[in-house]
Coordinates of C-alpha atoms and ligand atoms in Angstrom, one line a residue:
X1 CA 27.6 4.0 12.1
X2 CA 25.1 6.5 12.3
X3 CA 23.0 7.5 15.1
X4 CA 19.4 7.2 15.6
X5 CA 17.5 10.2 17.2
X6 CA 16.7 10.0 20.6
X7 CA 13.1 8.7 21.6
X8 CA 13.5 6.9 18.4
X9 CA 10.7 4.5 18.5
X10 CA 11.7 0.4 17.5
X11 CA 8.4 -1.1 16.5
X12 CA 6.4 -4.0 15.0
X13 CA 3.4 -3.6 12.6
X14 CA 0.1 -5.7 12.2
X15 CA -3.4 -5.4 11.1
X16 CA -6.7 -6.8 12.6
X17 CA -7.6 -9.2 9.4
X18 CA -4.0 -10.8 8.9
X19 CA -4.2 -11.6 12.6
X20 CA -7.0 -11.6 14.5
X21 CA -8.9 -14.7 13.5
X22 CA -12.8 -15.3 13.2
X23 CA -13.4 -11.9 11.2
X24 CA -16.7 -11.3 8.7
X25 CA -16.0 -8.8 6.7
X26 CA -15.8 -8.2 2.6
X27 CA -12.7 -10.1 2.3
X28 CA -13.7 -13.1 4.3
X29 CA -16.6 -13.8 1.7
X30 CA -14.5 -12.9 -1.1
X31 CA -11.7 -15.7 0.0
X32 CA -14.2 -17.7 -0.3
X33 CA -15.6 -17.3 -3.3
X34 CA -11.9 -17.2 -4.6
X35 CA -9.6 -20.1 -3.1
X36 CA -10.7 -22.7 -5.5
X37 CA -9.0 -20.5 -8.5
X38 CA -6.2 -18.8 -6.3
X39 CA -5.1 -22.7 -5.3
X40 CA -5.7 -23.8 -9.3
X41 CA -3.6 -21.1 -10.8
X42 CA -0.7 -20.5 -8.5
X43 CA 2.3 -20.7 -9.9
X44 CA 5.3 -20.0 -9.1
X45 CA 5.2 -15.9 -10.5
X46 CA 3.6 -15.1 -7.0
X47 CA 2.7 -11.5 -6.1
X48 CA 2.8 -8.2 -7.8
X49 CA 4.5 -9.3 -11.1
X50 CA 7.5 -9.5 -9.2
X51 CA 9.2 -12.6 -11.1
X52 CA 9.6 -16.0 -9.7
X53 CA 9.9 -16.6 -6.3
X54 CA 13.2 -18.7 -5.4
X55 CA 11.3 -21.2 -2.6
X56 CA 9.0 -22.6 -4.7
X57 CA 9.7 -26.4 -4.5
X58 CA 9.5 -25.2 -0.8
X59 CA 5.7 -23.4 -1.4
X60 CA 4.3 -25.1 -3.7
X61 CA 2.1 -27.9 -1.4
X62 CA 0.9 -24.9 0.2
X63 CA 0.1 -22.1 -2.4
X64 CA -1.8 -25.1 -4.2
X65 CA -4.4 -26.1 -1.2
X66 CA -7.4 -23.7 -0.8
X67 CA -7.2 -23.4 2.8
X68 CA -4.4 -21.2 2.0
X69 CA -6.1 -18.9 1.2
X70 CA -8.9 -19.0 4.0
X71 CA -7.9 -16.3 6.7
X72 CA -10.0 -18.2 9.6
X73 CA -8.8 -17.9 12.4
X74 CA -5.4 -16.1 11.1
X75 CA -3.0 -16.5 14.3
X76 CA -5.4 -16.2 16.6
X77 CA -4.4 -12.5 17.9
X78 CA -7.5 -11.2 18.9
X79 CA -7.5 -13.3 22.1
X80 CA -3.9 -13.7 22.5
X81 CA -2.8 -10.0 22.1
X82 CA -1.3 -9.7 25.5
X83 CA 0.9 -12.7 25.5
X84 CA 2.3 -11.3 21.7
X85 CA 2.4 -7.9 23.3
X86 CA 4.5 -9.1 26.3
X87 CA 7.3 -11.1 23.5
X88 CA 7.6 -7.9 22.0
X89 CA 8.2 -5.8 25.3
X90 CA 11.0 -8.7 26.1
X91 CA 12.5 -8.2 22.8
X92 CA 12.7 -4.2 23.4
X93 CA 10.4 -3.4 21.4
X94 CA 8.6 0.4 21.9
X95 CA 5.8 1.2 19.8
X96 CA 3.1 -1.4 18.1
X97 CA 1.1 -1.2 15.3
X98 CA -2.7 -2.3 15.2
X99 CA -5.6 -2.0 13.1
X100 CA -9.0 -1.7 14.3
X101 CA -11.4 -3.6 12.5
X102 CA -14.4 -1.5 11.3
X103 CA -16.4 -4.5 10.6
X104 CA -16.8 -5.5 14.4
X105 CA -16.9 -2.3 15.7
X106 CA -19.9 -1.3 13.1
X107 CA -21.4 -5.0 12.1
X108 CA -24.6 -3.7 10.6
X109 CA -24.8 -0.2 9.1
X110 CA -25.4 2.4 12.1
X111 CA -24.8 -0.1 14.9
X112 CA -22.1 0.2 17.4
X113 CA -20.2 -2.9 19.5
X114 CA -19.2 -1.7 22.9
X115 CA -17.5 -5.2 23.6
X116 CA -15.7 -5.1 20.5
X117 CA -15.0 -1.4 21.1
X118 CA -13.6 -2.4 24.4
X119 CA -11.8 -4.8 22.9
X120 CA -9.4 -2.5 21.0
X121 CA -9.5 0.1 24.0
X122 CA -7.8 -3.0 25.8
X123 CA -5.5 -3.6 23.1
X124 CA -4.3 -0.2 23.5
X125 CA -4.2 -0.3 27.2
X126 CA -1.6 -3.5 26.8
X127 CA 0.7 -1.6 24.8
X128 CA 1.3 0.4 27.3
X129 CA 1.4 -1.5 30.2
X130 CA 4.2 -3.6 27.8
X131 CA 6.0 -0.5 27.1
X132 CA 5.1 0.0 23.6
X133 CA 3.6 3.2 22.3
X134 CA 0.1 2.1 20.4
X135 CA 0.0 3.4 16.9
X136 CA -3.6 2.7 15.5
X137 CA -5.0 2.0 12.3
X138 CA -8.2 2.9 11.2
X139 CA -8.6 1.2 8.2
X140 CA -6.8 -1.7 6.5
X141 CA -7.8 -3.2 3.6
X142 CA -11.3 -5.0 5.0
X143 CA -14.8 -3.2 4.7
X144 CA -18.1 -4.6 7.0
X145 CA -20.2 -6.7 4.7
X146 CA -22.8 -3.7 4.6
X147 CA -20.3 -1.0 3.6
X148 CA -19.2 -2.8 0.3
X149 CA -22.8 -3.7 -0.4
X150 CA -23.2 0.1 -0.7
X151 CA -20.2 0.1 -3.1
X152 CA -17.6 0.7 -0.8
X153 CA -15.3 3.9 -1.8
X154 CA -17.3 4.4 -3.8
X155 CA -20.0 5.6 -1.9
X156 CA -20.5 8.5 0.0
X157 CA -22.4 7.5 3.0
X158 CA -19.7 5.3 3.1
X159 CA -17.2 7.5 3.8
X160 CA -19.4 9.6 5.9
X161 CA -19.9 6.6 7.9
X162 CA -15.8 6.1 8.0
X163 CA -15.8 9.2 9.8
X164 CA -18.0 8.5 12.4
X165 CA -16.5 5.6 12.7
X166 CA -12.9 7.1 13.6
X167 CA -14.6 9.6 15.9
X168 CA -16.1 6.5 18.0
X169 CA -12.9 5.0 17.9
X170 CA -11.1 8.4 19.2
X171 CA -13.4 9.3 22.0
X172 CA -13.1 5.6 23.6
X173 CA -9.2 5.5 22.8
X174 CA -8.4 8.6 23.7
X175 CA -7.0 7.9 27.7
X176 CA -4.3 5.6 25.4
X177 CA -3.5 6.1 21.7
X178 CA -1.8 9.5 20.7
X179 CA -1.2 8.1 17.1
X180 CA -3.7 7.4 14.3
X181 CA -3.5 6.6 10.6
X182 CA -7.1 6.7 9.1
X183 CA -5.9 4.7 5.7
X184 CA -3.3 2.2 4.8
X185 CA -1.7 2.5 1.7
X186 CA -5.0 3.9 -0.5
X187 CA -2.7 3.3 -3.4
X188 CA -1.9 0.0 -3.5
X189 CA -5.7 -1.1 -2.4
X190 CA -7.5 1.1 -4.6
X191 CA -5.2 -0.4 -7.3
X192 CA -5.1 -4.2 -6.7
X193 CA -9.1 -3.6 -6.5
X194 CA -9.9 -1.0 -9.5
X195 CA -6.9 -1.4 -11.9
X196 CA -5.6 -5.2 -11.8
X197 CA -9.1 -6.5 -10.6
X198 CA -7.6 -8.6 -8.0
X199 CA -9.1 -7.5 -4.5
X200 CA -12.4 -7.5 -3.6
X201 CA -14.9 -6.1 -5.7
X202 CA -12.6 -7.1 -8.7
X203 CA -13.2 -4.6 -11.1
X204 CA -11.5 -3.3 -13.9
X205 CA -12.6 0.5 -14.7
X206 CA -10.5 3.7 -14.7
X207 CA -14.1 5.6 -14.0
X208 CA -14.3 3.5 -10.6
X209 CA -10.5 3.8 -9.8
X210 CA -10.9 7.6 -10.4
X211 CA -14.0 8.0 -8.5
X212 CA -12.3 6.0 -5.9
X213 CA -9.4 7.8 -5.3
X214 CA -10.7 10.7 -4.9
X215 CA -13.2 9.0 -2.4
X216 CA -10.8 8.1 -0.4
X217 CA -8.8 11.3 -0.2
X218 CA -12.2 12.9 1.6
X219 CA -12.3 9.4 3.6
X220 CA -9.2 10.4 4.9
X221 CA -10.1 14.2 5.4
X222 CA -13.5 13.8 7.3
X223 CA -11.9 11.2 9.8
X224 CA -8.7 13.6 10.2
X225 CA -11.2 16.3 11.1
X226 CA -13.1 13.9 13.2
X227 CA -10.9 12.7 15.4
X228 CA -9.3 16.3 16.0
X229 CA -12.5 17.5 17.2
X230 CA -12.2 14.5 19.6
X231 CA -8.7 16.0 20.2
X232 CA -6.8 18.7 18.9
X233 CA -4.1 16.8 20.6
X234 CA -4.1 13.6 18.6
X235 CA -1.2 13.0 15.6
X236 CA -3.2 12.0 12.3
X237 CA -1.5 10.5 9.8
X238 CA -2.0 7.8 7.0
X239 CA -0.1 5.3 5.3
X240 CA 1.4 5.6 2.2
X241 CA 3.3 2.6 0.3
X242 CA 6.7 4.1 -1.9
X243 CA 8.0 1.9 -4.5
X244 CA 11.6 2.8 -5.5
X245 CA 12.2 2.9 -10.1
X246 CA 15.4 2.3 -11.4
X247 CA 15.5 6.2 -13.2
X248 CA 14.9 5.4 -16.6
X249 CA 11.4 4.9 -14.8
X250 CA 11.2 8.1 -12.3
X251 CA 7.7 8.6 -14.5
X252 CA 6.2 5.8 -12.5
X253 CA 6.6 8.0 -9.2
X254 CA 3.2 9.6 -10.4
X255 CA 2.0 6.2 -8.5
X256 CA 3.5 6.7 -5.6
X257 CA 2.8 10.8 -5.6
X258 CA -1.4 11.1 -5.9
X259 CA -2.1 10.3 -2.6
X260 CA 1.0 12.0 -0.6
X261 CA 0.3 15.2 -2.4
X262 CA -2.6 15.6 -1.4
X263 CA -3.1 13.8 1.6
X264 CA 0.1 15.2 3.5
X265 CA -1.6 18.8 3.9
X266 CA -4.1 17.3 5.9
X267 CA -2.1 15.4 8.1
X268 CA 0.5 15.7 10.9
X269 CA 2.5 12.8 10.3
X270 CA 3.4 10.7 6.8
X271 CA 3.5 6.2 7.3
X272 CA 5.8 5.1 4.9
X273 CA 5.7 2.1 3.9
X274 CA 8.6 0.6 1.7
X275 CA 9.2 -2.9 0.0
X276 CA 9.9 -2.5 -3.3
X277 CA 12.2 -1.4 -5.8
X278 CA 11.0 -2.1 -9.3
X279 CA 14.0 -3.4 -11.8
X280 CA 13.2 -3.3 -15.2
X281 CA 16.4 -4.8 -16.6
X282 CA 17.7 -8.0 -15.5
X283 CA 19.5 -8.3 -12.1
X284 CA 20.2 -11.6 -11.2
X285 CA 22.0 -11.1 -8.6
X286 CA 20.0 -9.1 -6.3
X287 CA 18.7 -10.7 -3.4
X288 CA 14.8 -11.9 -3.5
X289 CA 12.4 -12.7 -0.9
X290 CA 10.5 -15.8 -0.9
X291 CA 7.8 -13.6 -3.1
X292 CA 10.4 -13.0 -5.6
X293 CA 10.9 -9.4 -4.7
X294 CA 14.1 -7.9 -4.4
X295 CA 16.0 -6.7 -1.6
X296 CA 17.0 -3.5 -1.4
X297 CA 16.8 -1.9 2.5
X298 CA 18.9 0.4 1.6
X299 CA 16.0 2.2 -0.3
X300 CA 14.9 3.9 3.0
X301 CA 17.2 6.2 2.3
X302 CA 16.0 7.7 -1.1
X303 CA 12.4 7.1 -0.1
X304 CA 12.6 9.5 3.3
X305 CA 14.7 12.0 1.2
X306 CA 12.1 12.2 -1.4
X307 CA 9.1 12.6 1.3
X308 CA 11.2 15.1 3.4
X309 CA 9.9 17.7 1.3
X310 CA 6.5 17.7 2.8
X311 CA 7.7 19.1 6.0
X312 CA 6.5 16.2 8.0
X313 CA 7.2 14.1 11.0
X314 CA 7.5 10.7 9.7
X315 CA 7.2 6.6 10.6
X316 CA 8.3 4.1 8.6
X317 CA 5.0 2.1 9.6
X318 CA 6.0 -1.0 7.6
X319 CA 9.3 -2.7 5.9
X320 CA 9.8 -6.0 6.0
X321 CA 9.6 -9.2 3.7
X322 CA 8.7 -13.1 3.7
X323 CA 11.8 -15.0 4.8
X324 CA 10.4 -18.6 6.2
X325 CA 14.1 -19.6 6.4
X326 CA 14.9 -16.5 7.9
X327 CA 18.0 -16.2 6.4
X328 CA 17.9 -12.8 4.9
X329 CA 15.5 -10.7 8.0
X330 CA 18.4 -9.7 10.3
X331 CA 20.4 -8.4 7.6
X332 CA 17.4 -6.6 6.0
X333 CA 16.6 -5.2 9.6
X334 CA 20.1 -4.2 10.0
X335 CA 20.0 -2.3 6.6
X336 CA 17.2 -0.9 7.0
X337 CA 18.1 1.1 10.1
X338 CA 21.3 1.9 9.0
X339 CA 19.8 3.4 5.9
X340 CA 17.2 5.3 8.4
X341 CA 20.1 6.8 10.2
X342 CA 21.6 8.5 7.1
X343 CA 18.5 9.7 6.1
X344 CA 18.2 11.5 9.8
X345 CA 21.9 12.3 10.3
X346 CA 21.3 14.6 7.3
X347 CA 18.2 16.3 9.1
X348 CA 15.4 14.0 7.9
X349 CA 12.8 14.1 10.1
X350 CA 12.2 10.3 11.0
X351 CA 10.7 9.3 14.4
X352 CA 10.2 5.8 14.3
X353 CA 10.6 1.7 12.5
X354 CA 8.1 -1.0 12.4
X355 CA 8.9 -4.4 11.3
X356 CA 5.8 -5.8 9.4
X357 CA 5.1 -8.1 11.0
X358 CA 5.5 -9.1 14.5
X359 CA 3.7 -12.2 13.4
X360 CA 3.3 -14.4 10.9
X361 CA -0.3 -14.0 9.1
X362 CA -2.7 -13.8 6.6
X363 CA -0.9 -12.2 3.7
X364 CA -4.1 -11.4 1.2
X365 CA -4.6 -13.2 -1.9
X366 CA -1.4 -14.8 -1.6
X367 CA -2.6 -16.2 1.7
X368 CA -0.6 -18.2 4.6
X369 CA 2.5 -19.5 2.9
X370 CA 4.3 -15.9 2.9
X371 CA 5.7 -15.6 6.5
X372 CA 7.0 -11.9 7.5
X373 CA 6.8 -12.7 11.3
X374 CA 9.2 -11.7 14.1
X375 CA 7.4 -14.5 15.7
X376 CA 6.8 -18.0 13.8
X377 CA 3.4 -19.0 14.1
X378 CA 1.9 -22.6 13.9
X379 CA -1.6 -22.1 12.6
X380 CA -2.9 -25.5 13.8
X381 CA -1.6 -25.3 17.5
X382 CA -1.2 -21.6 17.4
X383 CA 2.0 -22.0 18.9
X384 CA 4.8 -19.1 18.6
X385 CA 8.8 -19.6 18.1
X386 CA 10.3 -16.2 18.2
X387 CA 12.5 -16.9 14.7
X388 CA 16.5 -15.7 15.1
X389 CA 16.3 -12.6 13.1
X390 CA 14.0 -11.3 16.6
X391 CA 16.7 -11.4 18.8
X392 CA 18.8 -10.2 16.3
X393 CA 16.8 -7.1 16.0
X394 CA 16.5 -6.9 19.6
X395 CA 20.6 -6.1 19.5
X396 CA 20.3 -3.9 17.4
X397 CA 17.6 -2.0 19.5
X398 CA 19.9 -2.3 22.0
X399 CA 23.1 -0.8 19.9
X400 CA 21.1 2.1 19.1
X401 CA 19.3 2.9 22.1
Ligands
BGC501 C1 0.3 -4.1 3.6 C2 0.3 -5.3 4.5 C3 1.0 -6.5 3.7 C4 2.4 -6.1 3.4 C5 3.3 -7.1 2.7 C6 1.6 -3.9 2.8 O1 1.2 -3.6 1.4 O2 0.0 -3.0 4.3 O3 -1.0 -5.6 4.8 O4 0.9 -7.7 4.4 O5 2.5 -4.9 2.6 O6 2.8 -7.3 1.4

């Protein structure tokens, strides 16, 4: 077996909307606008044009009722972050990964929360105190209601706005967080929202997606620069999501490249986030996960290799998949790090793992039925039951550590 470097950091990832509960932001109003169709037309082809998933006799009550696809009050995180912080510190976990949501921080354009600023400053505080290194996210997915009003990426104040907001969110973190991302995987949002109409604002035009992307690359710059000036000290970085093609299909990588290329130069870290590998033939036998997409952990690997070339420190800031039964998690965890330690036993400069998720939560237009939590949670008591595959991962920490 391959060792892991030292001060290796064994993490678990989240973000504010797929947890938190009792959030107002663009997607809350766009869930519901869209249950009634996403509960109508679900079938069992879930997400991503993946192919079938395997449980769904198992998921189908749920993928047809519209409160599926309500976040609500998601697993109620926002006030029990300290008790989900503690089960991770007893499971041996060292780092956590949080987003900040803007839309509470910023509700109406201009206007700052100190309580809900506070709020994250305590978050980060916790992680510590429960021996995790914070790693804090700046934006995931959500907009405040104001800032997709103005067109969201699109817009320039918008972006100009992002930047302030990161520089807030630096100057009251600073006495706890070290590590920032300022996007999470700008690929796969600007595309579910500009290309395949999907996400919130649901459009369909290469002149937006353009306009977008290139939006989001200064998004990205202007808070990288704001928060340095906070402090020169702080490690900026964003998150990127890799999807692996079979080689007959290594044209596709132009996908995964636009942001990395140029994104990395302005940044002192690289997130990767890996999931997929995209078959184009038939493989039958491959493992799926309940959303149908197949299993591959030993994917790290290539993925790292291929990124390794822009000279950065990097995270994997989020690998995991939807395993209710959780019969194929501890495996996949297993894999995963092993595949992590080639990569970095040949010199690949990997600092760090983050299961997504600790908990189980909201997982976007697919809604509540996908569950990718350490931690089982029951939405109607808000009860948690650490699932096997934890503990299992908790070994492994231990192997390695
Ligand atoms: C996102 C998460 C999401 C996960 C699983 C990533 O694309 O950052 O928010 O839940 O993948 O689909």
């Amino acid at each position: 077996m391959h060792k892991l470097p030292a001060n290796f950091l064994f993490g678990s990832a989240t973000a504010a909307h797929q947890v938190e509960g009792g959030n107002h932001n663009d997607w809350t109003e766009w869930e519901r606008k869209s249950a009634p169709g996403l509960a109508a037309n679900a079938t069992y082809r879930t997400s991503y044009g993946q192919g079938p998933s395997p449980v769904w006799p198992d998921i189908k009550t749920a993928a047809k009722s519209e409160s599926n696809y309500i976040s609500g009050d998601a697993a109620g995180h926002y006030t029990r972050y300290a008790q989900d912080l503690a089960t991770a510190q007893a499971l041996g976990l060292t780092a956590f990964r949080f987003s900040v949501e803007w839309s509470r921080i910023e509700p109406q354009e201009g206007t700052y929360d100190q309580a809900a600023i506070a709020h994250y400053v305590d978050v980060a505080k916790a992680c510590r105190d429960h021996g995790q290194e914070p790693f804090v996210t700046l934006w995931h997915f959500t907009l405040p209601v104001w800032a997709a009003a103005q067109g969201g990426w699109e817009s320039e104040t918008v972006v100009r706005r992002f930047a302030d907001y990161a520089r807030t969110m630096g100057a009251a973190m600073k006495p706890y967080v070290a590590h920032f991302t300022t996007l999470n995987e700008p690929e796969v949002s600007s595309a579910m929202a500009y290309v395949r109409g999907i996400w919130p604002p649901q459009r369909h035009s290469p002149t937006r997606y353009s306009r977008v992307r290139r939006s989001m690359v200064q998004a990205h710059i202007r808070a990288y620069e704001a928060l340095k000036t906070v402090n020169p000290e702080f490690q900026v970085g964003f998150c990127t999501s890799q999807t692996l093609f079979e080689a007959t299909h290594q044209l596709l990588q132009v996908a995964n490249d636009y942001f990395v290329k140029r994104l990395a130069p302005h940044s002192d870290w690289l997130g990767v986030q890996f999931y997929l590998k995209r078959s184009f033939g038939r493989r039958k036998l491959a493992q799926k996960s309940d959303m149908g997409w197949e299993l591959h952990p030993e994917g790290h690997y290539e993925v790292l290799a291929r990124l390794a070339r822009y000279l950065k420190p990097m995270y994997i800031t989020e690998s995991g998949l939807a395993d209710a039964a959780d019969i194929h998690r501890g495996w996949y965890i297993e894999e995963s790090l092993k595949s992590i330690a080639k990569a970095t036993s040949e010199g690949v400069d990997c600092r760090g793992y983050f299961y997504w998720s600790l908990l189980d939560n909201f997982e976007w237009h697919e809604g509540y039925w996908p569950k990718f939590g350490l931690i089982e949670v029951d939405r109607r008591t808000m009860n948690r039951r650490i699932r096997p595959s934890a503990h299992y991962y908790a070994r492994l920490i231990k192997d390695y550590s």
